[in-house]
Amino acid sequence: MLYSLDYNAAQSELNVGIKQADSLKAMDLGGSSDPYVKVYLCPEKSKTFETKVFKSTLNPPSTTTSLSKASLLKSTVVMQVFDFNRFSKHNMIGELRLQMSSVDWNHVIEEWQDLGEPAKFEEEELGEICFSLRYVPSAAKLTVVILEAKNLKSMDMGGSSGLEKGLERGLEKGLERGLEKGLEKGLQRGLEKGPEKGLEKELEKGLERGLEKGLEWGLERDLRGDLSWDLSRDLSRDLSRDLRRDLRRDLRRDLSKDLRRDLRRDLRWDLSWDLNPYVKVQLALDKRKWKKRKTSMKKRTLNPYYNESFTFDVTFEQIQRVNLVISVWDHDAMTRNDAMGKIFLGCEASGNQLRHWADMLSNPRRPVAQWHGLLTAEQVNSTLTLKKKIPLQSKLPFLKDMKS
């Protein structure tokens, strides 16, 4: 892929140009792809920019987008090439990752680089949602049909996956806590029954207890957000840091990938019985909250099916200024409901969301359905920045006349 980088220091703006791609991997049965490029900065992925989709080609032409970042030198520019598909997940063809600290900013950079394999640790997938849009200009009606969602994930208060983060943190913290307890007891028991026997037995017990407690504590911490860890307690003075480090390393290595995979699968199945997702459909006019509806709640599922329709009165003049916000929530009878994912569509959207909106406007009276990947609420809110509801006075113009 041919790209360019140009940094404007006066405006603190990085201009990333996606110039050309050549000989992309064919993803369709016909031997071609419908590629587009997604560009963003890491580690803070607050804004994402996308090129338009180029139909049935392996050599898309150029486009340009802009990114702003205060701490540019600490960042990484990520350029990901996807194959567009309206009715299924978009497959990634490849990606480029450029460390900004290694770039010479004295001149504009323009060069070819081979696409690499996608990073497996890349952005957390929050699930997908499918819905259709239909606009009838003559009747001034906008119809949104929420069809279904799939592969949803439990969300904690901070917006991250409680399952994955809880499991990873729980395993690590459990290992550390188990080692700490096991070594302490092993040293004491070793004085009575011999160092080797006491230490080995207590380490084994400590590891088992640590894993069990770690999973429990980790899930509680990420799902409720109110459990803090205190690992500041020191071990015995005679136990060197090198010994502790080596023991932790060896035990982590022995914890096989199969065990972690099975634990994730089992825990994900168990957690699905606590999820009760529903969908909010909200309209914002001129970035002010305007109208909203919501679907019914589906109990104990990560793949809810709704097929529920909502119709809003929206004039042709208003449809140019409207944003549609779709969000998935987990209903909790005991605490506040948690956002599981969110997207918005409208003339100010980008990428797949803008394409779906444009397809609806260019095909009046015809429903247009599409799958969308969910984003975090923080990502959408930072882009949309909705204000409070539209003042009553603007909804009811005759109130102005009464005042005058």
Coordinates of C-alpha atoms in Angstrom, one line a residue:
M1 CA 0.0 0.0 0.0
L2 CA 1.2 3.5 -0.9
Y3 CA 0.7 6.1 1.9
S4 CA 1.8 9.5 2.8
L5 CA 2.4 11.3 6.1
D6 CA 2.6 15.1 6.5
Y7 CA 2.6 16.8 9.9
N8 CA 1.5 20.4 10.2
A9 CA 3.1 21.7 13.4
A10 CA 1.3 25.0 13.4
Q11 CA -2.1 23.3 13.6
S12 CA -1.0 20.1 15.4
E13 CA -2.5 18.1 12.6
L14 CA -1.3 14.9 11.0
N15 CA -2.4 14.3 7.4
V16 CA -2.5 10.6 6.5
G17 CA -2.9 10.0 2.8
I18 CA -4.0 6.6 1.6
K19 CA -2.7 6.9 -2.0
Q20 CA -3.0 3.5 -3.6
A21 CA -3.1 -0.2 -2.9
D22 CA -2.0 -2.9 -5.3
S23 CA -2.5 -6.7 -5.6
L24 CA -4.7 -7.0 -2.5
K25 CA -5.8 -10.5 -1.4
A26 CA -9.1 -11.5 -3.1
M27 CA -11.8 -12.0 -0.5
D28 CA -14.9 -12.6 -2.8
L29 CA -15.8 -15.7 -4.8
G30 CA -15.4 -13.7 -8.0
G31 CA -11.7 -13.2 -7.3
S32 CA -12.0 -9.5 -6.2
S33 CA -12.7 -7.5 -3.1
D34 CA -14.6 -4.3 -2.0
P35 CA -11.8 -2.7 -0.1
Y36 CA -11.8 0.3 2.2
V37 CA -9.2 1.6 4.7
K38 CA -9.6 2.4 8.3
V39 CA -7.1 4.9 9.9
Y40 CA -6.7 5.7 13.6
L41 CA -4.1 6.4 16.3
C42 CA -3.0 4.1 19.1
P43 CA -3.1 3.9 22.1
E44 CA -6.0 6.3 22.4
K45 CA -8.4 5.3 19.7
S46 CA -10.8 8.2 20.2
K47 CA -11.4 8.8 16.5
T48 CA -11.5 6.5 13.5
F49 CA -11.5 7.6 9.9
E50 CA -12.5 5.5 6.9
T51 CA -12.1 5.8 3.2
K52 CA -15.0 5.1 0.9
V53 CA -15.5 1.5 -0.5
F54 CA -14.1 0.7 -3.9
K55 CA -16.2 -1.9 -5.5
S56 CA -14.8 -5.1 -7.1
T57 CA -11.1 -4.1 -7.3
L58 CA -7.8 -5.2 -5.9
N59 CA -6.2 -1.8 -6.7
P60 CA -8.2 1.0 -5.0
P61 CA -7.2 4.7 -5.8
S62 CA -6.2 7.4 -3.4
T63 CA -8.0 9.3 -0.6
T64 CA -6.9 11.5 2.2
T65 CA -8.0 12.0 5.8
S66 CA -6.7 14.0 8.8
L67 CA -5.9 13.1 12.4
S68 CA -5.0 15.4 15.3
K69 CA -3.0 14.3 18.3
A70 CA -1.1 16.2 21.0
S71 CA 1.3 13.5 21.9
L72 CA 2.0 12.4 18.4
L73 CA 5.5 11.0 19.0
K74 CA 4.2 8.5 21.5
S75 CA 1.6 7.2 19.1
T76 CA 1.3 4.6 16.4
V77 CA -0.7 5.2 13.2
V78 CA -2.7 2.1 12.2
M79 CA -4.0 1.6 8.7
Q80 CA -6.2 -1.4 8.2
V81 CA -7.6 -2.6 4.9
F82 CA -11.0 -4.3 5.1
D83 CA -13.3 -6.1 2.6
F84 CA -16.8 -4.6 2.8
N85 CA -19.8 -6.9 3.1
R86 CA -23.2 -5.6 3.8
F87 CA -24.6 -8.7 5.5
S88 CA -21.7 -10.2 7.4
K89 CA -18.6 -9.2 9.3
H90 CA -16.0 -7.2 7.3
N91 CA -12.9 -9.3 6.9
M92 CA -9.5 -7.6 7.4
I93 CA -7.2 -8.0 4.4
G94 CA -4.1 -6.6 6.2
E95 CA -2.7 -3.7 8.1
L96 CA 0.2 -1.3 8.6
R97 CA 1.5 0.0 11.9
L98 CA 3.8 3.0 11.9
Q99 CA 5.6 4.1 15.1
M100 CA 5.6 7.9 15.0
S101 CA 8.7 8.2 17.1
S102 CA 10.8 6.7 14.3
V103 CA 9.5 9.1 11.6
D104 CA 11.6 12.0 10.2
W105 CA 9.2 14.9 10.2
N106 CA 11.5 17.3 8.2
H107 CA 9.8 16.3 5.0
V108 CA 6.6 14.7 3.6
I109 CA 6.8 10.9 3.7
E110 CA 5.4 8.9 0.8
E111 CA 6.3 5.3 0.4
W112 CA 5.1 1.8 -0.4
Q113 CA 4.9 -0.9 2.3
D114 CA 3.7 -4.5 2.3
L115 CA 0.6 -5.1 4.4
G116 CA 1.2 -7.2 7.5
E117 CA -1.1 -9.8 9.2
P118 CA -3.7 -8.3 11.5
A119 CA -2.6 -8.0 15.2
K120 CA -4.5 -10.6 17.2
F121 CA -4.7 -8.3 20.2
E122 CA -6.3 -5.5 18.2
E123 CA -9.5 -3.8 19.1
E124 CA -11.9 -5.6 21.3
E125 CA -15.0 -6.8 19.5
L126 CA -18.2 -5.9 21.3
G127 CA -20.5 -7.7 19.1
E128 CA -22.6 -6.8 16.0
I129 CA -26.1 -5.5 15.4
C130 CA -28.3 -5.7 12.3
F131 CA -31.1 -3.2 11.5
S132 CA -32.9 -1.8 8.5
L133 CA -33.6 1.8 7.6
R134 CA -36.4 3.1 5.4
Y135 CA -37.3 6.8 4.7
V136 CA -40.4 8.0 2.8
P137 CA -40.0 11.7 1.9
S138 CA -43.6 12.2 0.8
A139 CA -44.9 10.9 4.2
A140 CA -42.0 12.3 6.2
K141 CA -41.5 9.0 7.9
L142 CA -38.3 7.3 9.1
T143 CA -38.6 3.6 10.0
V144 CA -36.0 1.8 12.0
V145 CA -36.3 -2.0 12.3
I146 CA -34.0 -3.6 15.0
L147 CA -33.6 -7.1 13.7
E148 CA -31.0 -8.9 15.8
A149 CA -27.6 -8.7 17.6
K150 CA -24.9 -11.3 18.0
N151 CA -21.7 -12.0 20.0
L152 CA -22.5 -9.4 22.6
K153 CA -20.2 -9.0 25.6
S154 CA -20.8 -8.1 29.2
M155 CA -19.5 -4.6 29.9
D156 CA -18.1 -3.2 33.1
M157 CA -18.4 0.4 34.4
G158 CA -15.3 1.4 32.5
G159 CA -16.5 0.2 29.2
S160 CA -14.3 -2.9 28.8
S161 CA -15.2 -6.5 28.6
G162 CA -15.8 -8.0 32.0
L163 CA -15.3 -11.5 30.8
E164 CA -12.0 -11.2 29.0
K165 CA -10.4 -8.6 31.3
G166 CA -11.7 -10.3 34.4
L167 CA -10.3 -13.7 33.4
E168 CA -6.9 -12.3 32.4
R169 CA -6.6 -10.2 35.5
G170 CA -8.0 -12.8 37.7
L171 CA -5.5 -15.5 36.5
E172 CA -2.6 -13.2 36.9
K173 CA -3.6 -11.8 40.3
G174 CA -4.6 -15.3 41.4
L175 CA -1.1 -16.6 40.5
E176 CA 0.6 -13.9 42.4
R177 CA -1.6 -14.2 45.4
G178 CA -1.4 -18.0 45.4
L179 CA 2.4 -17.8 45.2
E180 CA 2.6 -15.3 48.0
K181 CA 0.4 -17.4 50.2
G182 CA 2.1 -20.7 49.2
L183 CA 5.6 -19.4 49.7
E184 CA 4.8 -17.9 53.1
K185 CA 3.2 -21.1 54.4
G186 CA 5.8 -23.2 52.6
L187 CA 8.6 -21.4 54.5
Q188 CA 6.9 -22.0 57.8
R189 CA 6.0 -25.6 57.0
G190 CA 9.5 -26.2 55.7
L191 CA 11.0 -25.5 59.1
E192 CA 9.0 -28.3 60.5
K193 CA 9.0 -31.0 57.7
G194 CA 12.0 -30.0 55.6
P195 CA 12.4 -27.2 53.1
E196 CA 11.7 -29.1 49.9
K197 CA 8.7 -31.0 51.0
G198 CA 7.0 -28.1 52.7
L199 CA 7.6 -25.6 50.0
E200 CA 6.5 -27.9 47.1
K201 CA 3.3 -28.9 48.8
E202 CA 2.3 -25.4 49.8
L203 CA 3.2 -23.9 46.4
E204 CA 0.8 -26.5 44.8
K205 CA -2.0 -25.6 47.2
G206 CA -1.3 -21.9 46.8
L207 CA -1.5 -22.2 43.1
E208 CA -4.8 -24.0 43.2
R209 CA -6.3 -21.5 45.7
G210 CA -4.9 -18.6 43.8
L211 CA -6.4 -19.7 40.5
E212 CA -9.8 -20.2 42.0
K213 CA -9.8 -17.0 44.0
G214 CA -8.2 -15.1 41.1
L215 CA -11.0 -16.0 38.7
E216 CA -13.6 -15.1 41.3
W217 CA -11.9 -11.8 42.3
G218 CA -11.1 -10.8 38.8
L219 CA -14.7 -11.2 37.6
E220 CA -16.0 -9.4 40.6
R221 CA -13.6 -6.6 40.0
D222 CA -14.4 -6.1 36.4
L223 CA -18.2 -6.7 36.6
R224 CA -18.7 -4.5 39.6
G225 CA -15.7 -2.3 39.5
D226 CA -15.5 -2.0 43.3
L227 CA -12.7 -4.5 44.4
S228 CA -9.2 -3.2 44.7
W229 CA -6.1 -5.3 45.0
D230 CA -3.5 -5.0 47.7
L231 CA -0.4 -6.9 46.7
S232 CA 2.0 -4.6 48.6
R233 CA 2.7 -7.1 51.3
D234 CA 6.3 -8.3 51.2
L235 CA 7.4 -11.8 51.5
S236 CA 10.1 -13.0 53.9
R237 CA 13.3 -11.0 53.8
D238 CA 15.3 -14.1 53.0
L239 CA 13.2 -14.9 49.9
S240 CA 15.0 -13.1 47.0
R241 CA 13.1 -11.3 44.2
D242 CA 14.9 -13.4 41.6
L243 CA 13.4 -16.6 43.1
R244 CA 9.9 -15.1 43.2
R245 CA 10.2 -14.0 39.6
D246 CA 11.5 -17.3 38.4
L247 CA 8.7 -19.2 40.2
R248 CA 6.0 -16.9 38.7
R249 CA 7.5 -17.3 35.2
D250 CA 7.6 -21.1 35.4
L251 CA 4.1 -21.4 36.8
R252 CA 2.6 -19.0 34.2
R253 CA 4.3 -21.0 31.4
D254 CA 2.9 -24.3 32.7
L255 CA -0.7 -22.8 32.6
S256 CA -1.5 -24.1 29.2
K257 CA -3.4 -22.2 26.5
D258 CA -6.0 -24.9 26.4
L259 CA -6.9 -24.3 30.0
R260 CA -7.4 -20.6 29.5
R261 CA -9.5 -21.2 26.4
D262 CA -11.7 -23.7 28.2
L263 CA -12.1 -21.3 31.1
R264 CA -13.1 -18.5 28.8
R265 CA -15.6 -20.6 27.0
D266 CA -17.2 -21.9 30.2
L267 CA -17.3 -18.5 31.9
R268 CA -18.7 -16.9 28.8
W269 CA -21.5 -19.5 28.8
D270 CA -22.2 -18.9 32.5
L271 CA -22.2 -15.1 32.1
S272 CA -24.7 -15.2 29.2
W273 CA -27.3 -16.2 31.7
D274 CA -26.9 -12.9 33.5
L275 CA -27.3 -10.7 30.4
N276 CA -30.6 -9.2 29.5
P277 CA -30.0 -7.0 26.4
Y278 CA -32.3 -4.4 24.9
V279 CA -31.7 -1.7 22.3
K280 CA -32.2 2.0 22.5
V281 CA -33.1 4.0 19.3
Q282 CA -32.5 7.7 19.6
L283 CA -32.8 10.6 17.2
A284 CA -30.7 13.8 17.7
L285 CA -31.6 16.9 15.7
D286 CA -28.8 19.5 15.4
K287 CA -26.8 17.4 17.9
R288 CA -29.6 17.8 20.5
K289 CA -31.5 14.8 21.9
W290 CA -34.8 14.7 20.2
K291 CA -36.8 11.4 20.2
K292 CA -36.2 8.0 21.6
R293 CA -37.7 4.5 21.7
K294 CA -36.4 1.1 23.0
T295 CA -37.0 -2.5 22.2
S296 CA -38.2 -5.2 24.6
M297 CA -35.7 -6.9 26.8
K298 CA -34.4 -10.3 25.9
K299 CA -33.5 -12.5 28.8
R300 CA -30.2 -14.5 29.2
T301 CA -28.7 -14.3 25.8
L302 CA -25.7 -13.0 23.9
N303 CA -27.5 -13.3 20.6
P304 CA -30.9 -11.6 20.9
Y305 CA -33.5 -11.5 18.1
Y306 CA -35.9 -8.6 18.1
N307 CA -37.5 -7.7 14.7
E308 CA -39.1 -4.7 16.3
S309 CA -40.1 -1.6 14.2
F310 CA -40.1 2.1 15.2
T311 CA -41.4 4.9 13.1
F312 CA -40.5 8.6 13.6
D313 CA -41.9 11.7 12.0
V314 CA -39.0 13.4 10.2
T315 CA -39.3 16.0 7.5
F316 CA -37.0 16.0 4.5
E317 CA -35.4 19.2 5.8
Q318 CA -34.8 17.6 9.2
I319 CA -33.4 14.3 7.8
Q320 CA -30.3 16.3 6.6
R321 CA -29.6 17.4 10.2
V322 CA -30.6 14.2 12.1
N323 CA -28.3 11.6 13.7
L324 CA -29.5 8.2 14.6
V325 CA -28.0 6.7 17.7
I326 CA -28.3 2.9 18.2
S327 CA -27.1 1.5 21.6
V328 CA -27.3 -1.9 23.2
W329 CA -27.8 -2.1 27.0
D330 CA -27.8 -4.8 29.6
H331 CA -30.8 -4.5 31.9
D332 CA -29.9 -5.0 35.6
A333 CA -32.6 -5.0 38.2
M334 CA -30.2 -4.3 41.1
T335 CA -27.9 -1.6 39.7
R336 CA -27.9 0.8 36.8
N337 CA -28.0 -0.6 33.3
D338 CA -24.7 -0.9 31.5
A339 CA -24.0 0.1 27.9
M340 CA -22.7 -2.9 25.9
G341 CA -22.0 -1.0 22.6
K342 CA -23.1 1.9 20.5
I343 CA -23.0 3.4 17.0
F344 CA -24.5 6.4 15.2
L345 CA -25.6 7.1 11.7
G346 CA -26.2 10.3 9.8
C347 CA -24.6 12.8 7.5
E348 CA -21.9 13.5 10.1
A349 CA -21.1 9.8 10.5
S350 CA -18.2 8.0 8.6
G351 CA -17.4 4.7 7.1
N352 CA -20.0 1.9 7.2
Q353 CA -22.5 4.1 9.1
L354 CA -22.4 6.9 6.6
R355 CA -22.7 4.4 3.7
H356 CA -25.8 2.8 5.3
W357 CA -27.4 6.3 5.8
A358 CA -26.5 7.4 2.2
D359 CA -28.0 4.1 0.8
M360 CA -31.2 4.8 2.7
L361 CA -31.5 8.4 1.3
S362 CA -30.7 7.3 -2.2
N363 CA -33.3 4.5 -2.1
P364 CA -36.5 6.2 -0.8
R365 CA -39.4 3.9 0.3
R366 CA -37.1 0.9 0.3
P367 CA -35.8 -0.7 3.5
V368 CA -32.0 -1.1 3.6
A369 CA -30.6 -3.6 6.1
Q370 CA -27.0 -3.9 7.2
W371 CA -24.8 -5.4 10.0
H372 CA -22.7 -3.0 12.1
G373 CA -19.9 -3.6 14.6
L374 CA -20.6 -2.0 17.9
L375 CA -18.2 0.6 19.4
T376 CA -17.7 1.7 22.9
A377 CA -19.9 4.5 24.2
E378 CA -16.8 6.6 24.8
Q379 CA -15.8 6.4 21.1
V380 CA -19.3 7.4 19.9
N381 CA -19.8 10.1 22.5
S382 CA -16.4 11.8 21.8
T383 CA -17.4 12.1 18.1
L384 CA -21.0 13.0 18.5
T385 CA -21.1 15.2 21.6
L386 CA -24.9 15.4 22.0
K387 CA -26.4 18.4 23.9
K388 CA -29.4 18.4 26.1
K389 CA -32.9 17.9 24.7
I390 CA -34.4 20.4 22.3
P391 CA -36.1 23.2 24.3
L392 CA -39.8 22.9 24.5
Q393 CA -40.1 26.4 23.0
S394 CA -38.6 25.3 19.8
K395 CA -41.0 22.3 19.6
L396 CA -44.1 24.5 20.3
P397 CA -43.6 27.7 18.3
F398 CA -46.9 29.2 19.6
L399 CA -45.3 29.6 23.1
K400 CA -43.2 32.4 21.6
D401 CA -46.3 34.2 20.6
M402 CA -47.9 33.8 24.0
K403 CA -44.8 35.3 25.6
S404 CA -44.8 38.3 23.3

